[in-house]
Amino acid sequence: MIGALTALLGAENVLTAKEDLVPYSFDGTATFRELPVAVVFPRTTEEVARCVKICREHQTPIITRGSGTGLSGGTVPTPGAIVLCLVHMTKIVEIDPANLTLRAEPGAITADIDAAAAEHGLFYPPDPGSMKISTIGGNVAENSGGLRGLKYGVTRDYIMAVTVVLPDGEVATFGNACVKDVAGYSMKDVFIGSEGTLGIITQVLLKLLPRPEARRTMLATFSSMEAAAETVSAIIAARIIPCTLEFLDQMTIRCVEDYTKMGLPTDCAALLLMETDGHPAAVEDEANRMAAIARSHGAMEVTTAADEAESLKLASARRSAFASLARVRPTTILEDVTVPRSHLAEMVTFIAETAAKLELTVGTFGHMGDGNLHPTFLTDELDEEEMKRVHQALDLIVSKTLSLGGTITGEHGVGLAKKMWLRDQLGDASLNLMKKFKETIDPDCLLNPHKIFD
Amino acid sequence: MSLKKLDFSILQQCMHCGMCLPSCPTYDTTKRERNSPRGRIALMRAVATDEIPLSKSFADEMSFCLGCLACQSACPAAVDYATLFETSRAEIEATGVSVSAPRRLLRFLTLDLLFTRPRFLRVVGKLLRFYQVSGAENLVRKILPKRLRELERLTPRMAAQFSNDLIDPVESGDGSSKKVALLTGCVQDLVFSQVNRDTADVLLANSCEVHTPSVQPCCGSIHSHNGEPEMARENARRLLDLLPPQDFDAIISNAGGCGSHLRHFSKLLPNDPRAALWDAKVRDVHEFLAEIEVRSPDVAPFEEEKKVTYHDSCHLAHGQKVTLEPRQMIDLIPGIERVDLSESDWCCGSAGVYSLTQPEQSQLLLERKVGHIRTTGAEILLTANPGCVLQIQNGVPELKIMNPVSLLAQAYRNESKKL
Ligand SMILES: Cc1cc2nc3c(=O)[nH]c(=O)nc-3n(C[C@H](O)[C@H](O)[C@H](O)COP(=O)(O)OP(=O)(O)OC[C@H]3O[C@@H](n4cnc5c(N)ncnc54)[C@H](O)[C@@H]3O)c2cc1C
Ligand code: SF4
Ligand code: SF4
């Protein structure tokens, strides 16, 4: 098999030495590790399709990989698998300002896509914390969210078409450049968020928006996490849809400040990063109303970024939250639970109480406007006893989330990390249908096996 | 020191988020994980846990890493890449996985002989100078084989006078209120001794009494970086003996690469009480001038207005986190317009002896840097590390390259002319 792959791609695009493989045995997720048997780098859809056919002949599982920043173990190899890495397929094929679309290869970096759109005065809104390195293929496969999800939605909302290499090596395109399209089932939606288990995405057609004319970024500090959560609920109840309502607790603020040294207030219990964008007059009005709501809900201080540069700095500080938390302890275990927004305050309190009860260190931050929280346990994977308590805490948080009508994962996907809870959330009927679906499309279970469910 | 003996939590600190990948010049070239910070740390961890042996392939990977520390600036998780990298290189040297006779000899000549014996280094420098100005150079160039000819061309041109010819051991002006020690460096001393003179002048103009011992040991940075911690320790001890930190308000370095190493003597010599005090007193000259509120000159350094741009040396920007101060200092100087250089903190490929060990990657980085410099349209490139000056000058021989301190010194000198 290696011989056939080498003949197809050339020796420089097929790695098999152990020193080459070790760095592909993990992704951004803590504790999961497994060596692949090889890593291959195709450069065209055609090459991807032929790789799939070769692997199929040898019944070798394929783990598709972008930049490996996934947070649910999606690119961690299963034993005997090869990694198919798309980082050389980075072209932005075309930007069509007349139809407001952008066509890109799967390895294109999320931030580069938005930068290319910006050159035409256009905007690609989904901006996951990892945008400077995550690939669009990974974003589609995880249906990633970002800081602007509240107003602009998630990756799914910007996918007009995907070209996919199917498990039998056939190439299919789902969707097109039309704004409306009801010809048959919406198959593209099946591939969005499929975590590399149904097909390999080799091209995407993205929807773009006009770039907002103005933007205002504000920081509000609170003496309790509940006050911050209530502010968020109140802003939404006041029928304001800001583009960003991000939340950091004190532990997270301290770590981010330690990294950025930008002078964040480290003595408050919680911080809200609020941003509104759009027409200058509307921005002005919304910003004033949000500041007033924050104050009337107990904000200690509300400050406004002086200029675009400061806004960008604040957003990138927020993006570093997760990795900054890793300063504290050797292992960082992060959750992605999401609840209906009216339950935010309750959930935030529950997380803090659970951590205190089990004597664990937790930092919580998240996309508060989306009800999406990232409680992050700071621990050490080598300490078995503490890890047991971490898992206990995770179980409690998941049960609470489900009892509030929430989901075990808002944006990171199930992968390996969350599959033990999937049945609890979906129930038998849903889960069994999903499995049937997978079996129909990928009967030999070649694409990313044992991810999402067994 | 070995990876196995290293505190394992330093290795665990990397949570493999990948946020450093876009900042790493070698990953940018190959897009392979092993050539990225996260991949290299994974390999180090695998060596520490016996998952892989300390192989030739591992040694090659550590040689391919520039040690530019851009990853350390980018890493939100505070991974101490510098320690991991130096430990890996030290272990590679100690186990000898990448030995070959010529490599041994070269290392012996440079690390053991030249860069531990400052007087001998100067003698060699004088001989080189003679070789370069006497005409022997041209003759030799004609007869050397091609590969050696290319290497020979990379030999920097020696200055006519070294630092000790230009700077007295103690200099002071009227009303000097601070006592500082000036480190003259090795390459800086031989090739850019005028920069040392300029540094002394600028310090004098800002009320400092400047102590510059005429014979100074190498700071040991080159040894530490190339896996010879014992020699680095020896050099550190000699410096502590020569310049006891309690005697000075600050110890000034003007070469990015040295300064980055000079601040970490307490890591090298954890049991020497002087080391921590030394670390606390070491300052990059720009940083120190910003702290004491450098006096802005009244006069421009040149007759005409000049457009300049600033390149961050890796070990000043990433190793010492000094990025704003040099720019602020340049902006104080009249008659100078500073334009931004894109990717100003992307390595130029100099990286110590990298241009010798990894010529291809070094050349790629140099071309990228030169491209950006050309785009700015600047007449003068300012940068504060001798290695960068040599590298970039090789790429654009016609460009004027100066240390920011020299530009300031020039402006101060013009003030006195005007009087
Ligand atoms: C610091 C940090 C911050 C983050 N912030 C956010 C955030 O704000 N919001 C968010 O949603 N996520 C976030 N993430 C998670 C992660 O970055 C996203 O899931 C991202 O989309 C993954 O992109 P990638 O290129 O790294 O994909 P990978 O990790 O390489 O792959 C992820 C999954 O997608 C599959 N896949 C990748 N490419 C393809 C393809 N072309 N075809 C089919 N399947 C494919 C893989 O098999 C795997 O299952 C963050 C991660 C980090 C480390
Ligand atoms: S070195 Fe830092 S930025 Fe890079 S992967 Fe590790 S933790 Fe992330
Ligand atoms: S030191 Fe430079 S070359 Fe080495 S891993 Fe870090 S960023 Fe990459």
JSON list of N, CA and C in Angstrom, two decimals, chain B residues 325-369:
[
{"chain": "B", "resi": 325, "resn": "GLU", "atom": "N", "xyz": [10.83, 49.58, 22.23]},
{"chain": "B", "resi": 325, "resn": "GLU", "atom": "CA", "xyz": [11.85, 50.56, 22.63]},
{"chain": "B", "resi": 325, "resn": "GLU", "atom": "C", "xyz": [12.74, 51.02, 21.48]},
{"chain": "B", "resi": 326, "resn": "PRO", "atom": "N", "xyz": [13.26, 50.09, 20.64]},
{"chain": "B", "resi": 326, "resn": "PRO", "atom": "CA", "xyz": [14.09, 50.59, 19.54]},
{"chain": "B", "resi": 326, "resn": "PRO", "atom": "C", "xyz": [13.31, 51.50, 18.60]},
{"chain": "B", "resi": 327, "resn": "ARG", "atom": "N", "xyz": [12.05, 51.15, 18.35]},
{"chain": "B", "resi": 327, "resn": "ARG", "atom": "CA", "xyz": [11.23, 51.97, 17.45]},
{"chain": "B", "resi": 327, "resn": "ARG", "atom": "C", "xyz": [11.00, 53.34, 18.05]},
{"chain": "B", "resi": 328, "resn": "GLN", "atom": "N", "xyz": [10.68, 53.36, 19.34]},
{"chain": "B", "resi": 328, "resn": "GLN", "atom": "CA", "xyz": [10.44, 54.65, 19.99]},
{"chain": "B", "resi": 328, "resn": "GLN", "atom": "C", "xyz": [11.69, 55.52, 19.94]},
{"chain": "B", "resi": 329, "resn": "MET", "atom": "N", "xyz": [12.84, 54.86, 20.12]},
{"chain": "B", "resi": 329, "resn": "MET", "atom": "CA", "xyz": [14.09, 55.61, 20.10]},
{"chain": "B", "resi": 329, "resn": "MET", "atom": "C", "xyz": [14.34, 56.21, 18.71]},
{"chain": "B", "resi": 330, "resn": "ILE", "atom": "N", "xyz": [14.12, 55.41, 17.69]},
{"chain": "B", "resi": 330, "resn": "ILE", "atom": "CA", "xyz": [14.31, 55.88, 16.32]},
{"chain": "B", "resi": 330, "resn": "ILE", "atom": "C", "xyz": [13.38, 57.08, 16.05]},
{"chain": "B", "resi": 331, "resn": "ASP", "atom": "N", "xyz": [12.16, 56.97, 16.55]},
{"chain": "B", "resi": 331, "resn": "ASP", "atom": "CA", "xyz": [11.18, 58.03, 16.29]},
{"chain": "B", "resi": 331, "resn": "ASP", "atom": "C", "xyz": [11.52, 59.35, 16.99]},
{"chain": "B", "resi": 332, "resn": "LEU", "atom": "N", "xyz": [12.45, 59.30, 17.95]},
{"chain": "B", "resi": 332, "resn": "LEU", "atom": "CA", "xyz": [12.87, 60.54, 18.62]},
{"chain": "B", "resi": 332, "resn": "LEU", "atom": "C", "xyz": [13.84, 61.35, 17.78]},
{"chain": "B", "resi": 333, "resn": "ILE", "atom": "N", "xyz": [14.44, 60.67, 16.78]},
{"chain": "B", "resi": 333, "resn": "ILE", "atom": "CA", "xyz": [15.55, 61.32, 16.06]},
{"chain": "B", "resi": 333, "resn": "ILE", "atom": "C", "xyz": [15.00, 62.19, 14.94]},
{"chain": "B", "resi": 334, "resn": "PRO", "atom": "N", "xyz": [15.34, 63.46, 14.91]},
{"chain": "B", "resi": 334, "resn": "PRO", "atom": "CA", "xyz": [14.85, 64.34, 13.85]},
{"chain": "B", "resi": 334, "resn": "PRO", "atom": "C", "xyz": [15.42, 63.94, 12.48]},
{"chain": "B", "resi": 335, "resn": "GLY", "atom": "N", "xyz": [14.68, 64.26, 11.44]},
{"chain": "B", "resi": 335, "resn": "GLY", "atom": "CA", "xyz": [15.18, 64.02, 10.08]},
{"chain": "B", "resi": 335, "resn": "GLY", "atom": "C", "xyz": [15.14, 62.56, 9.68]},
{"chain": "B", "resi": 336, "resn": "ILE", "atom": "N", "xyz": [14.40, 61.76, 10.45]},
{"chain": "B", "resi": 336, "resn": "ILE", "atom": "CA", "xyz": [14.33, 60.32, 10.16]},
{"chain": "B", "resi": 336, "resn": "ILE", "atom": "C", "xyz": [12.86, 59.94, 10.05]},
{"chain": "B", "resi": 337, "resn": "GLU", "atom": "N", "xyz": [12.51, 59.35, 8.90]},
{"chain": "B", "resi": 337, "resn": "GLU", "atom": "CA", "xyz": [11.14, 58.87, 8.75]},
{"chain": "B", "resi": 337, "resn": "GLU", "atom": "C", "xyz": [11.17, 57.34, 8.80]},
{"chain": "B", "resi": 338, "resn": "ARG", "atom": "N", "xyz": [10.47, 56.76, 9.78]},
{"chain": "B", "resi": 338, "resn": "ARG", "atom": "CA", "xyz": [10.49, 55.29, 9.91]},
{"chain": "B", "resi": 338, "resn": "ARG", "atom": "C", "xyz": [9.24, 54.70, 9.27]},
{"chain": "B", "resi": 339, "resn": "VAL", "atom": "N", "xyz": [9.43, 53.76, 8.36]},
{"chain": "B", "resi": 339, "resn": "VAL", "atom": "CA", "xyz": [8.29, 53.05, 7.78]},
{"chain": "B", "resi": 339, "resn": "VAL", "atom": "C", "xyz": [8.28, 51.62, 8.31]},
{"chain": "B", "resi": 340, "resn": "ASP", "atom": "N", "xyz": [7.08, 51.02, 8.39]},
{"chain": "B", "resi": 340, "resn": "ASP", "atom": "CA", "xyz": [6.99, 49.65, 8.91]},
{"chain": "B", "resi": 340, "resn": "ASP", "atom": "C", "xyz": [7.51, 48.65, 7.90]},
{"chain": "B", "resi": 341, "resn": "LEU", "atom": "N", "xyz": [8.18, 47.64, 8.42]},
{"chain": "B", "resi": 341, "resn": "LEU", "atom": "CA", "xyz": [8.67, 46.54, 7.59]},
{"chain": "B", "resi": 341, "resn": "LEU", "atom": "C", "xyz": [7.72, 45.37, 7.82]},
{"chain": "B", "resi": 342, "resn": "SER", "atom": "N", "xyz": [7.15, 44.81, 6.74]},
{"chain": "B", "resi": 342, "resn": "SER", "atom": "CA", "xyz": [6.22, 43.72, 7.04]},
{"chain": "B", "resi": 342, "resn": "SER", "atom": "C", "xyz": [7.01, 42.48, 7.43]},
{"chain": "B", "resi": 343, "resn": "GLU", "atom": "N", "xyz": [6.39, 41.67, 8.27]},
{"chain": "B", "resi": 343, "resn": "GLU", "atom": "CA", "xyz": [7.05, 40.50, 8.87]},
{"chain": "B", "resi": 343, "resn": "GLU", "atom": "C", "xyz": [8.38, 40.88, 9.51]},
{"chain": "B", "resi": 344, "resn": "SER", "atom": "N", "xyz": [8.40, 42.03, 10.19]},
{"chain": "B", "resi": 344, "resn": "SER", "atom": "CA", "xyz": [9.68, 42.52, 10.71]},
{"chain": "B", "resi": 344, "resn": "SER", "atom": "C", "xyz": [10.29, 41.57, 11.73]},
{"chain": "B", "resi": 345, "resn": "ASP", "atom": "N", "xyz": [9.48, 40.74, 12.40]},
{"chain": "B", "resi": 345, "resn": "ASP", "atom": "CA", "xyz": [10.07, 39.82, 13.38]},
{"chain": "B", "resi": 345, "resn": "ASP", "atom": "C", "xyz": [10.16, 38.38, 12.87]},
{"chain": "B", "resi": 346, "resn": "TRP", "atom": "N", "xyz": [10.17, 38.23, 11.55]},
{"chain": "B", "resi": 346, "resn": "TRP", "atom": "CA", "xyz": [10.36, 36.91, 10.94]},
{"chain": "B", "resi": 346, "resn": "TRP", "atom": "C", "xyz": [11.86, 36.73, 10.74]},
{"chain": "B", "resi": 347, "resn": "CYS", "atom": "N", "xyz": [12.41, 35.59, 11.14]},
{"chain": "B", "resi": 347, "resn": "CYS", "atom": "CA", "xyz": [13.87, 35.38, 11.12]},
{"chain": "B", "resi": 347, "resn": "CYS", "atom": "C", "xyz": [14.46, 35.63, 9.72]},
{"chain": "B", "resi": 348, "resn": "CYS", "atom": "N", "xyz": [15.65, 36.27, 9.68]},
{"chain": "B", "resi": 348, "resn": "CYS", "atom": "CA", "xyz": [16.30, 36.56, 8.40]},
{"chain": "B", "resi": 348, "resn": "CYS", "atom": "C", "xyz": [17.18, 35.39, 7.94]},
{"chain": "B", "resi": 349, "resn": "GLY", "atom": "N", "xyz": [17.26, 34.34, 8.78]},
{"chain": "B", "resi": 349, "resn": "GLY", "atom": "CA", "xyz": [18.03, 33.17, 8.38]},
{"chain": "B", "resi": 349, "resn": "GLY", "atom": "C", "xyz": [19.46, 33.16, 8.88]},
{"chain": "B", "resi": 350, "resn": "SER", "atom": "N", "xyz": [19.83, 34.20, 9.62]},
{"chain": "B", "resi": 350, "resn": "SER", "atom": "CA", "xyz": [21.19, 34.25, 10.15]},
{"chain": "B", "resi": 350, "resn": "SER", "atom": "C", "xyz": [21.35, 33.22, 11.26]},
{"chain": "B", "resi": 351, "resn": "ALA", "atom": "N", "xyz": [20.56, 33.39, 12.34]},
{"chain": "B", "resi": 351, "resn": "ALA", "atom": "CA", "xyz": [20.45, 32.40, 13.42]},
{"chain": "B", "resi": 351, "resn": "ALA", "atom": "C", "xyz": [21.77, 31.74, 13.79]},
{"chain": "B", "resi": 352, "resn": "GLY", "atom": "N", "xyz": [22.75, 32.53, 14.22]},
{"chain": "B", "resi": 352, "resn": "GLY", "atom": "CA", "xyz": [24.03, 31.96, 14.64]},
{"chain": "B", "resi": 352, "resn": "GLY", "atom": "C", "xyz": [24.75, 31.37, 13.44]},
{"chain": "B", "resi": 353, "resn": "VAL", "atom": "N", "xyz": [25.03, 30.07, 13.50]},
{"chain": "B", "resi": 353, "resn": "VAL", "atom": "CA", "xyz": [25.77, 29.45, 12.41]},
{"chain": "B", "resi": 353, "resn": "VAL", "atom": "C", "xyz": [24.83, 28.78, 11.40]},
{"chain": "B", "resi": 354, "resn": "TYR", "atom": "N", "xyz": [23.53, 29.13, 11.47]},
{"chain": "B", "resi": 354, "resn": "TYR", "atom": "CA", "xyz": [22.53, 28.48, 10.62]},
{"chain": "B", "resi": 354, "resn": "TYR", "atom": "C", "xyz": [22.85, 28.62, 9.13]},
{"chain": "B", "resi": 355, "resn": "SER", "atom": "N", "xyz": [23.39, 29.79, 8.76]},
{"chain": "B", "resi": 355, "resn": "SER", "atom": "CA", "xyz": [23.68, 29.97, 7.33]},
{"chain": "B", "resi": 355, "resn": "SER", "atom": "C", "xyz": [24.75, 28.99, 6.86]},
{"chain": "B", "resi": 356, "resn": "LEU", "atom": "N", "xyz": [25.53, 28.47, 7.80]},
{"chain": "B", "resi": 356, "resn": "LEU", "atom": "CA", "xyz": [26.52, 27.46, 7.43]},
{"chain": "B", "resi": 356, "resn": "LEU", "atom": "C", "xyz": [25.93, 26.06, 7.49]},
{"chain": "B", "resi": 357, "resn": "THR", "atom": "N", "xyz": [25.09, 25.79, 8.52]},
{"chain": "B", "resi": 357, "resn": "THR", "atom": "CA", "xyz": [24.60, 24.42, 8.69]},
{"chain": "B", "resi": 357, "resn": "THR", "atom": "C", "xyz": [23.39, 24.12, 7.81]},
{"chain": "B", "resi": 358, "resn": "GLN", "atom": "N", "xyz": [22.57, 25.12, 7.53]},
{"chain": "B", "resi": 358, "resn": "GLN", "atom": "CA", "xyz": [21.35, 24.90, 6.74]},
{"chain": "B", "resi": 358, "resn": "GLN", "atom": "C", "xyz": [21.28, 25.97, 5.64]},
{"chain": "B", "resi": 359, "resn": "PRO", "atom": "N", "xyz": [22.22, 25.92, 4.70]},
{"chain": "B", "resi": 359, "resn": "PRO", "atom": "CA", "xyz": [22.31, 27.03, 3.73]},
{"chain": "B", "resi": 359, "resn": "PRO", "atom": "C", "xyz": [21.02, 27.25, 2.93]},
{"chain": "B", "resi": 360, "resn": "GLU", "atom": "N", "xyz": [20.29, 26.18, 2.59]},
{"chain": "B", "resi": 360, "resn": "GLU", "atom": "CA", "xyz": [19.12, 26.37, 1.72]},
{"chain": "B", "resi": 360, "resn": "GLU", "atom": "C", "xyz": [18.01, 27.14, 2.42]},
{"chain": "B", "resi": 361, "resn": "GLN", "atom": "N", "xyz": [17.65, 26.67, 3.62]},
{"chain": "B", "resi": 361, "resn": "GLN", "atom": "CA", "xyz": [16.59, 27.33, 4.37]},
{"chain": "B", "resi": 361, "resn": "GLN", "atom": "C", "xyz": [17.01, 28.76, 4.71]},
{"chain": "B", "resi": 362, "resn": "SER", "atom": "N", "xyz": [18.29, 28.93, 5.04]},
{"chain": "B", "resi": 362, "resn": "SER", "atom": "CA", "xyz": [18.80, 30.24, 5.37]},
{"chain": "B", "resi": 362, "resn": "SER", "atom": "C", "xyz": [18.63, 31.20, 4.19]},
{"chain": "B", "resi": 363, "resn": "GLN", "atom": "N", "xyz": [18.94, 30.70, 3.01]},
{"chain": "B", "resi": 363, "resn": "GLN", "atom": "CA", "xyz": [18.84, 31.52, 1.80]},
{"chain": "B", "resi": 363, "resn": "GLN", "atom": "C", "xyz": [17.38, 31.90, 1.52]},
{"chain": "B", "resi": 364, "resn": "LEU", "atom": "N", "xyz": [16.48, 30.94, 1.71]},
{"chain": "B", "resi": 364, "resn": "LEU", "atom": "CA", "xyz": [15.04, 31.20, 1.51]},
{"chain": "B", "resi": 364, "resn": "LEU", "atom": "C", "xyz": [14.58, 32.36, 2.40]},
{"chain": "B", "resi": 365, "resn": "LEU", "atom": "N", "xyz": [14.99, 32.28, 3.66]},
{"chain": "B", "resi": 365, "resn": "LEU", "atom": "CA", "xyz": [14.56, 33.31, 4.60]},
{"chain": "B", "resi": 365, "resn": "LEU", "atom": "C", "xyz": [15.17, 34.66, 4.27]},
{"chain": "B", "resi": 366, "resn": "LEU", "atom": "N", "xyz": [16.43, 34.60, 3.81]},
{"chain": "B", "resi": 366, "resn": "LEU", "atom": "CA", "xyz": [17.10, 35.85, 3.45]},
{"chain": "B", "resi": 366, "resn": "LEU", "atom": "C", "xyz": [16.37, 36.53, 2.29]},
{"chain": "B", "resi": 367, "resn": "GLU", "atom": "N", "xyz": [15.99, 35.72, 1.28]},
{"chain": "B", "resi": 367, "resn": "GLU", "atom": "CA", "xyz": [15.32, 36.31, 0.13]},
{"chain": "B", "resi": 367, "resn": "GLU", "atom": "C", "xyz": [13.97, 36.91, 0.52]},
{"chain": "B", "resi": 368, "resn": "ARG", "atom": "N", "xyz": [13.30, 36.23, 1.41]},
{"chain": "B", "resi": 368, "resn": "ARG", "atom": "CA", "xyz": [12.00, 36.73, 1.87]},
{"chain": "B", "resi": 368, "resn": "ARG", "atom": "C", "xyz": [12.18, 38.08, 2.59]},
{"chain": "B", "resi": 369, "resn": "LYS", "atom": "N", "xyz": [13.19, 38.13, 3.44]},
{"chain": "B", "resi": 369, "resn": "LYS", "atom": "CA", "xyz": [13.48, 39.36, 4.20]},
{"chain": "B", "resi": 369, "resn": "LYS", "atom": "C", "xyz": [13.84, 40.49, 3.24]}
]
